[in-house]
N, CA, C and O atoms as a DFTB+ gen file, in Angstrom:
524 C
 N C O
     1  1       0.841      -1.184       0.000
     2  2       0.000       0.000       0.000
     3  2       0.882       1.243       0.000
     4  3       1.873       1.318       0.726
     5  1       0.513       2.194      -0.809
     6  2       1.244       3.450      -0.869
     7  2       0.434       4.510      -0.144
     8  3      -0.686       4.835      -0.538
     9  1       1.012       5.038       0.912
    10  2       0.353       6.120       1.632
    11  2       0.962       7.429       1.163
    12  3       2.183       7.562       1.084
    13  1       0.102       8.401       0.849
    14  2       0.559       9.714       0.420
    15  2      -0.470      10.734       0.865
    16  3      -1.670      10.534       0.673
    17  1      -0.015      11.816       1.453
    18  2      -0.925      12.862       1.878
    19  2      -0.821      13.141       3.360
    20  3       0.177      12.819       4.006
    21  1      -1.868      13.745       3.885
    22  2      -1.897      14.152       5.299
    23  2      -2.647      13.116       6.132
    24  3      -3.694      12.605       5.733
    25  1      -2.079      12.823       7.303
    26  2      -2.659      11.838       8.213
    27  2      -2.599      12.368       9.634
    28  3      -1.781      13.227       9.964
    29  1      -3.485      11.835      10.468
    30  2      -3.498      12.202      11.883
    31  2      -3.773      10.951      12.704
    32  3      -4.406      10.001      12.243
    33  1      -3.279      10.982      13.934
    34  2      -3.558       9.913      14.895
    35  2      -4.607      10.443      15.866
    36  3      -4.424      11.480      16.503
    37  1      -5.692       9.715      15.959
    38  2      -6.787      10.062      16.870
    39  2      -7.228       8.775      17.551
    40  3      -7.486       7.777      16.879
    41  1      -7.315       8.788      18.864
    42  2      -7.678       7.587      19.639
    43  2      -6.820       6.384      19.255
    44  3      -7.314       5.259      19.181
    45  1      -5.538       6.628      19.012
    46  2      -4.602       5.554      18.721
    47  2      -4.678       4.977      17.319
    48  3      -4.010       3.985      17.030
    49  1      -5.471       5.570      16.444
    50  2      -5.639       5.044      15.094
    51  2      -5.317       6.128      14.063
    52  3      -5.612       7.305      14.267
    53  1      -4.704       5.707      12.949
    54  2      -4.335       6.644      11.899
    55  2      -5.483       6.832      10.906
    56  3      -6.102       5.867      10.458
    57  1      -5.748       8.095      10.575
    58  2      -6.778       8.451       9.597
    59  2      -6.218       9.498       8.638
    60  3      -5.383      10.313       9.032
    61  1      -6.670       9.484       7.386
    62  2      -6.387      10.644       6.536
    63  2      -7.105      11.850       7.138
    64  3      -8.202      11.723       7.682
    65  1      -6.474      13.025       7.035
    66  2      -7.091      14.242       7.563
    67  2      -7.211      15.257       6.424
    68  3      -6.284      15.452       5.638
    69  1      -8.368      15.887       6.361
    70  2      -8.625      16.898       5.340
    71  2      -9.125      18.165       6.031
    72  3      -9.662      18.121       7.137
    73  1      -8.934      19.287       5.353
    74  2      -9.433      20.542       5.916
    75  2     -10.393      21.187       4.931
    76  3     -10.260      21.067       3.714
    77  1     -11.354      21.870       5.508
    78  2     -12.343      22.583       4.703
    79  2     -12.915      23.705       5.560
    80  3     -13.337      23.476       6.693
    81  1     -12.926      24.900       5.025
    82  2     -13.458      26.064       5.740
    83  2     -12.827      26.223       7.128
    84  3     -13.516      26.505       8.109
    85  1     -11.507      26.036       7.190
    86  2     -10.736      26.163       8.434
    87  2     -11.149      25.164       9.508
    88  3     -10.943      25.405      10.697
    89  1     -11.718      24.067       9.097
    90  2     -12.069      22.979      10.007
    91  2     -11.321      21.736       9.550
    92  3     -10.982      21.602       8.374
    93  1     -11.067      20.832      10.481
    94  2     -10.349      19.598      10.175
    95  2     -11.263      18.406      10.351
    96  3     -12.044      18.328      11.299
    97  1     -11.146      17.466       9.398
    98  2     -11.986      16.282       9.399
    99  2     -11.131      15.036       9.209
   100  3     -10.270      14.986       8.330
   101  1     -11.378      14.037      10.040
   102  2     -10.783      12.729       9.824
   103  2     -11.650      12.009       8.805
   104  3     -12.863      12.213       8.763
   105  1     -11.041      11.180       7.996
   106  2     -11.758      10.482       6.925
   107  2     -11.620       8.976       7.130
   108  3     -10.549       8.488       7.490
   109  1     -12.701       8.250       6.900
   110  2     -12.679       6.800       7.055
   111  2     -13.641       6.155       6.064
   112  3     -14.676       6.723       5.716
   113  1     -13.280       4.967       5.623
   114  2     -14.183       4.156       4.800
   115  2     -14.695       2.955       5.597
   116  3     -15.405       2.103       5.063
   117  1     -14.332       2.899       6.862
   118  2     -14.752       1.813       7.741
   119  2     -16.084       2.185       8.396
   120  3     -16.144       3.109       9.207
   121  1     -17.134       1.474       8.045
   122  2     -18.467       1.790       8.577
   123  2     -18.544       1.658      10.096
   124  3     -19.407       2.272      10.723
   125  1     -17.662       0.874      10.689
   126  2     -17.641       0.732      12.148
   127  2     -17.249       2.041      12.838
   128  3     -17.554       2.233      14.015
   129  1     -16.576       2.938      12.117
   130  2     -16.206       4.225      12.701
   131  2     -17.417       5.117      12.944
   132  3     -17.302       6.127      13.638
   133  1     -18.562       4.770      12.394
   134  2     -19.787       5.530      12.681
   135  2     -20.088       5.490      14.177
   136  3     -20.687       6.422      14.713
   137  1     -19.681       4.425      14.847
   138  2     -19.873       4.316      16.293
   139  2     -18.981       5.305      17.057
   140  3     -19.225       5.590      18.230
   141  1     -17.950       5.824      16.386
   142  2     -17.038       6.798      16.992
   143  2     -17.437       8.236      16.635
   144  3     -16.702       9.176      16.939
   145  1     -18.591       8.409      15.994
   146  2     -19.070       9.743      15.653
   147  2     -18.792      10.174      14.224
   148  3     -19.040      11.328      13.873
   149  1     -18.281       9.272      13.387
   150  2     -18.062       9.598      11.975
   151  2     -19.411       9.588      11.257
   152  3     -20.259       8.736      11.522
   153  1     -19.601      10.548      10.342
   154  2     -20.852      10.633       9.604
   155  2     -20.560      10.789       8.113
   156  3     -19.461      11.186       7.725
   157  1     -21.542      10.478       7.292
   158  2     -21.431      10.650       5.848
   159  2     -21.786      12.089       5.518
   160  3     -22.825      12.593       5.943
   161  1     -20.914      12.757       4.751
   162  2     -21.191      14.145       4.383
   163  2     -21.550      14.271       2.916
   164  3     -22.673      14.649       2.583
   165  1     -20.611      13.959       2.036
   166  2     -20.847      14.152       0.610
   167  2     -20.663      12.871      -0.184
   168  3     -21.523      12.508      -0.987
   169  1     -19.553      12.185       0.032
   170  2     -19.247      10.988      -0.740
   171  2     -19.890       9.763      -0.110
   172  3     -19.815       9.560       1.102
   173  1     -20.511       8.961      -0.934
   174  2     -21.106       7.737      -0.449
   175  2     -20.000       6.743      -0.103
   176  3     -19.072       6.543      -0.887
   177  1     -20.101       6.133       1.051
   178  2     -19.104       5.156       1.475
   179  2     -17.913       5.761       2.193
   180  3     -17.023       5.032       2.632
   181  1     -17.879       7.085       2.322
   182  2     -16.793       7.758       3.034
   183  2     -17.394       8.509       4.220
   184  3     -18.363       9.256       4.083
   185  1     -16.798       8.291       5.373
   186  2     -17.265       8.922       6.601
   187  2     -16.272       9.986       7.050
   188  3     -15.074       9.876       6.790
   189  1     -16.775      11.013       7.724
   190  2     -15.932      12.094       8.219
   191  2     -16.281      12.392       9.666
   192  3     -17.415      12.195      10.103
   193  1     -15.278      12.873      10.404
   194  2     -15.497      13.315      11.775
   195  2     -14.729      14.611      11.969
   196  3     -13.515      14.652      11.773
   197  1     -15.430      15.664      12.350
   198  2     -14.765      16.930      12.629
   199  2     -14.001      16.800      13.943
   200  3     -14.519      16.273      14.928
   201  1     -12.757      17.290      13.939
   202  2     -11.928      17.238      15.141
   203  2     -11.205      18.566      15.323
   204  3     -10.952      19.294      14.363
   205  1     -10.885      18.857      16.557
   206  2     -10.030      19.990      16.873
   207  2      -8.589      19.484      16.914
   208  3      -8.341      18.327      17.254
   209  1      -7.659      20.341      16.572
   210  2      -6.253      19.939      16.580
   211  2      -5.845      19.404      17.952
   212  3      -5.026      18.490      18.041
   213  1      -6.413      19.969      19.023
   214  2      -6.074      19.546      20.381
   215  2      -6.472      18.098      20.663
   216  3      -5.924      17.475      21.572
   217  1      -7.420      17.555      19.895
   218  2      -7.858      16.168      20.079
   219  2      -6.899      15.159      19.457
   220  3      -6.960      13.968      19.764
   221  1      -6.018      15.633      18.584
   222  2      -5.140      14.738      17.849
   223  2      -3.903      14.385      18.662
   224  3      -3.398      15.196      19.438
   225  1      -3.427      13.169      18.471
   226  2      -2.199      12.730      19.125
   227  2      -0.977      13.078      18.279
   228  3       0.112      13.288      18.813
   229  1      -1.157      13.138      16.974
   230  2      -0.075      13.463      16.049
   231  2      -0.695      13.806      14.700
   232  3      -1.816      13.393      14.401
   233  1       0.040      14.561      13.892
   234  2      -0.400      14.867      12.532
   235  2       0.846      15.038      11.672
   236  3       1.841      15.614      12.112
   237  1       0.783      14.530      10.435
   238  2       1.958      14.545       9.564
   239  2       1.539      14.365       8.121
   240  3       0.434      13.915       7.819
   241  1       2.466      14.736       7.229
   242  2       2.260      14.517       5.806
   243  2       3.276      13.483       5.352
   244  3       4.446      13.534       5.732
   245  1       2.820      12.549       4.540
   246  2       3.672      11.462       4.067
   247  2       3.965      11.647       2.583
   248  3       3.064      11.860       1.772
   249  1       5.251      11.559       2.252
   250  2       5.725      11.624       0.877
   251  2       6.431      10.307       0.566
   252  3       7.535      10.078       1.060
   253  1       5.824       9.436      -0.240
   254  2       6.470       8.162      -0.553
   255  2       7.537       8.326      -1.639
   256  3       7.434       9.185      -2.515
   257  1       8.557       7.481      -1.554
   258  2       9.615       7.495      -2.558
   259  2      10.264       6.119      -2.632
   260  3       9.998       5.243      -1.810
   261  1      11.118       5.951      -3.630
   262  2      11.871       4.714      -3.790
   263  2      13.296       5.075      -4.180
   264  3      13.539       6.131      -4.764
   265  1      14.226       4.202      -3.858
   266  2      15.623       4.389      -4.242
   267  2      15.954       3.394      -5.349
   268  3      15.673       2.202      -5.227
   269  1      16.552       3.892      -6.432
   270  2      17.014       3.050      -7.531
   271  2      18.476       3.389      -7.802
   272  3      18.799       4.537      -8.109
   273  1      19.343       2.422      -7.692
   274  2      20.778       2.614      -7.943
   275  2      21.342       3.802      -7.172
   276  3      22.197       4.529      -7.678
   277  1      20.864       3.992      -5.957
   278  2      21.355       5.065      -5.107
   279  2      20.711       6.420      -5.345
   280  3      21.111       7.404      -4.724
   281  1      19.720       6.494      -6.229
   282  2      19.048       7.758      -6.524
   283  2      17.608       7.718      -6.026
   284  3      16.924       6.698      -6.108
   285  1      17.177       8.853      -5.514
   286  2      15.827       8.976      -4.965
   287  2      14.842       9.315      -6.084
   288  3      15.087      10.203      -6.900
   289  1      13.716       8.582      -6.103
   290  2      12.647       8.810      -7.077
   291  2      11.331       8.994      -6.331
   292  3      10.991       8.206      -5.449
   293  1      10.596      10.040      -6.693
   294  2       9.255      10.250      -6.151
   295  2       8.278       9.339      -6.880
   296  3       8.500       8.971      -8.034
   297  1       7.211       8.985      -6.210
   298  2       6.185       8.139      -6.813
   299  2       5.147       9.030      -7.478
   300  3       4.414       9.770      -6.822
   301  1       5.109       8.935      -8.784
   302  2       4.208       9.767      -9.582
   303  2       2.823       9.143      -9.683
   304  3       1.819       9.808      -9.429
   305  1       2.769       7.864     -10.056
   306  2       1.471       7.198     -10.215
   307  2       1.656       5.693     -10.161
   308  3       2.756       5.172     -10.345
   309  1       0.547       5.008      -9.903
   310  2       0.543       3.551      -9.853
   311  2      -0.660       3.046     -10.627
   312  3      -1.789       3.467     -10.375
   313  1      -0.420       2.141     -11.571
   314  2      -1.480       1.554     -12.371
   315  2      -1.791       0.168     -11.798
   316  3      -1.024      -0.774     -11.992
   317  1      -2.902       0.052     -11.103
   318  2      -3.265      -1.218     -10.468
   319  2      -3.548      -2.309     -11.491
   320  3      -3.346      -3.489     -11.206
   321  1      -4.010      -1.933     -12.668
   322  2      -4.367      -2.934     -13.684
   323  2      -3.152      -3.689     -14.199
   324  3      -3.212      -4.903     -14.392
   325  1      -2.049      -2.981     -14.424
   326  2      -0.870      -3.683     -14.945
   327  2       0.262      -3.805     -13.923
   328  3       1.302      -4.393     -14.223
   329  1       0.071      -3.254     -12.714
   330  2       1.063      -3.382     -11.654
   331  2       2.305      -2.530     -11.839
   332  3       3.319      -2.765     -11.182
   333  1       2.241      -1.537     -12.732
   334  2       3.402      -0.687     -13.003
   335  2       3.313       0.609     -12.203
   336  3       2.239       1.185     -12.026
   337  1       4.471       1.044     -11.730
   338  2       4.555       2.312     -11.010
   339  2       5.452       3.248     -11.799
   340  3       6.465       2.831     -12.361
   341  1       5.070       4.518     -11.837
   342  2       5.875       5.535     -12.499
   343  2       6.621       6.314     -11.432
   344  3       6.014       6.882     -10.524
   345  1       7.940       6.336     -11.548
   346  2       8.802       7.058     -10.626
   347  2       9.433       8.222     -11.375
   348  3       9.733       8.108     -12.563
   349  1       9.637       9.351     -10.679
   350  2      10.245      10.525     -11.307
   351  2      11.366      11.070     -10.430
   352  3      11.358      10.921      -9.208
   353  1      12.331      11.707     -11.093
   354  2      13.418      12.380     -10.392
   355  2      13.839      13.585     -11.205
   356  3      13.606      13.643     -12.412
   357  1      14.459      14.546     -10.543
   358  2      15.040      15.679     -11.263
   359  2      16.563      15.639     -11.171
   360  3      17.231      16.621     -11.496
   361  1      17.112      14.508     -10.731
   362  2      18.554      14.346     -10.602
   363  2      19.147      13.954     -11.961
   364  3      18.900      12.846     -12.438
   365  1      19.920      14.837     -12.588
   366  2      20.456      14.525     -13.920
   367  2      21.482      13.394     -13.909
   368  3      21.748      12.805     -14.957
   369  1      22.061      13.080     -12.757
   370  2      23.047      12.008     -12.686
   371  2      22.400      10.625     -12.706
   372  3      23.069       9.629     -12.982
   373  1      21.116      10.563     -12.417
   374  2      20.412       9.271     -12.423
   375  2      20.405       8.648     -13.811
   376  3      20.346       7.426     -13.944
   377  1      20.464       9.470     -14.828
   378  2      20.424       8.973     -16.199
   379  2      21.615       8.062     -16.510
   380  3      21.542       7.241     -17.424
   381  1      22.706       8.201     -15.758
   382  2      23.909       7.394     -15.981
   383  2      23.764       5.963     -15.467
   384  3      24.428       5.058     -15.971
   385  1      22.897       5.746     -14.459
   386  2      22.789       4.427     -13.855
   387  2      21.404       3.797     -13.963
   388  3      21.253       2.595     -13.745
   389  1      20.400       4.593     -14.296
   390  2      19.029       4.104     -14.353
   391  2      18.473       4.404     -15.739
   392  3      18.687       5.490     -16.276
   393  1      17.764       3.447     -16.313
   394  2      17.197       3.605     -17.653
   395  2      15.951       4.479     -17.589
   396  3      14.828       3.976     -17.619
   397  1      16.159       5.802     -17.501
   398  2      15.061       6.756     -17.395
   399  2      14.812       7.417     -18.743
   400  3      15.650       7.365     -19.643
   401  1      13.653       8.035     -18.864
   402  2      13.332       8.803     -20.067
   403  2      12.939      10.218     -19.646
   404  3      12.492      10.420     -18.517
   405  1      13.100      11.199     -20.536
   406  2      12.729      12.576     -20.188
   407  2      11.251      12.666     -19.826
   408  3      10.409      11.966     -20.389
   409  1      10.960      13.550     -18.868
   410  2       9.586      13.750     -18.399
   411  2       9.457      15.213     -17.997
   412  3       9.839      15.593     -16.890
   413  1       8.928      16.020     -18.879
   414  2       8.816      17.442     -18.577
   415  2      10.172      18.117     -18.619
   416  3      11.140      17.550     -19.125
   417  1      10.240      19.310     -18.094
   418  2      11.485      20.077     -18.080
   419  2      12.342      19.645     -16.894
   420  3      11.914      19.725     -15.742
   421  1      13.548      19.190     -17.189
   422  2      14.527      18.810     -16.164
   423  2      14.045      17.689     -15.248
   424  3      14.451      17.627     -14.088
   425  1      13.189      16.807     -15.748
   426  2      12.751      15.646     -14.974
   427  2      12.926      14.390     -15.802
   428  3      12.965      14.430     -17.031
   429  1      13.029      13.278     -15.100
   430  2      13.189      11.977     -15.734
   431  2      12.236      11.002     -15.069
   432  3      11.933      11.124     -13.882
   433  1      11.763      10.031     -15.844
   434  2      10.832       9.055     -15.289
   435  2      11.213       7.645     -15.712
   436  3      11.944       7.434     -16.680
   437  1      10.697       6.699     -14.959
   438  2      10.854       5.291     -15.278
   439  2       9.589       4.583     -14.826
   440  3       9.025       4.910     -13.782
   441  1       9.150       3.621     -15.607
   442  2       8.017       2.780     -15.229
   443  2       8.552       1.373     -15.005
   444  3       9.186       0.786     -15.882
   445  1       8.286       0.846     -13.814
   446  2       8.754      -0.494     -13.476
   447  2       7.659      -1.225     -12.702
   448  3       6.753      -0.588     -12.164
   449  1       7.733      -2.557     -12.641
   450  2       6.763      -3.302     -11.838
   451  2       6.865      -2.910     -10.362
   452  3       7.960      -2.772      -9.817
   453  1       5.736      -2.739      -9.744
   454  2       5.686      -2.302      -8.352
   455  2       6.473      -3.241      -7.436
   456  3       7.107      -2.781      -6.486
   457  1       6.443      -4.534      -7.704
   458  2       7.117      -5.489      -6.817
   459  2       8.638      -5.375      -6.867
   460  3       9.323      -6.009      -6.065
   461  1       9.177      -4.584      -7.784
   462  2      10.627      -4.413      -7.883
   463  2      11.162      -3.271      -7.016
   464  3      12.369      -3.034      -6.981
   465  1      10.277      -2.571      -6.324
   466  2      10.730      -1.462      -5.482
   467  2      10.341      -1.686      -4.030
   468  3       9.469      -2.495      -3.714
   469  1      11.003      -0.954      -3.169
   470  2      10.630      -0.877      -1.770
   471  2      10.136       0.539      -1.526
   472  3      10.842       1.508      -1.802
   473  1       8.936       0.650      -1.013
   474  2       8.353       1.967      -0.753
   475  2       8.922       2.501       0.561
   476  3       8.827       1.850       1.601
   477  1       9.503       3.675       0.499
   478  2      10.015       4.375       1.673
   479  2       9.177       5.633       1.856
   480  3       8.494       6.064       0.927
   481  1       9.225       6.223       3.046
   482  2       8.395       7.396       3.316
   483  2       9.168       8.475       4.059
   484  3       9.941       8.191       4.974
   485  1       8.945       9.707       3.652
   486  2       9.315      10.859       4.461
   487  2       8.056      11.241       5.217
   488  3       6.970      11.314       4.642
   489  1       8.209      11.484       6.504
   490  2       7.075      11.843       7.350
   491  2       7.363      13.206       7.964
   492  3       8.236      13.338       8.822
   493  1       6.623      14.221       7.519
   494  2       6.853      15.602       7.928
   495  2       5.735      16.034       8.882
   496  3       4.564      16.003       8.504
   497  1       6.076      16.437      10.110
   498  2       5.040      16.885      11.067
   499  2       4.295      18.114      10.558
   500  3       4.882      18.984       9.915
   501  1       2.999      18.177      10.851
   502  2       2.158      19.318      10.470
   503  2       1.258      19.717      11.628
   504  3       1.195      19.016      12.638
   505  1       0.570      20.822      11.491
   506  2      -0.456      21.303      12.416
   507  2       0.060      21.504      13.845
   508  3      -0.663      21.263      14.811
   509  1       1.302      21.942      13.969
   510  2       1.848      22.215      15.286
   511  2       2.490      21.036      15.973
   512  3       2.865      21.152      17.139
   513  1       2.635      19.911      15.310
   514  2       3.261      18.731      15.900
   515  2       4.747      18.653      15.539
   516  3       5.347      17.579      15.580
   517  1       5.328      19.789      15.187
   518  2       6.715      19.828      14.747
   519  2       7.698      19.485      15.858
   520  3       8.817      19.061      15.570
   521  1       7.315      19.656      17.102
   522  2       8.244      19.408      18.204
   523  2       8.230      17.980      18.650
   524  3       8.960      17.613      19.571
C-alpha cells in the first residue's frame, strides 16, 4: 500500500485528515467508525469526523519514494491494472545508472513493476506537531 498525503492519529488510530473552511476532518471508509461519531457528508461510502487539533495525538504529511541505484525517485502514479509504477526524479546524474526517459522540463521518469521497489516514506510533522 502506498500512503501519500496528510494523516493524523486520533484515539490511537491513523486516519487521513482533510481541511475545509478552516475545520479539520478525519476520513474513514470503515463503517464501524460511525460508532465513533463519523458521519457521511458528501461521498457515499466515506465517513468524516470533525476534530479539533487539540484532540489529535499526532499529525503529519507522508511523501512516498523509492531508491534506484542510489538515486531517490518520487512516486508519480501507480497503475493497479498492470502493476506498473511511475517514478520521477530531477537528478540529472540518475540517467547514468538508471534507464530513465525525459519527463517534462529537467525531470526523468521510469516505469517499473511495483514489486521491484521498496516503498520508503518521508514523514513531515504538520499542524503544530513539529516538536
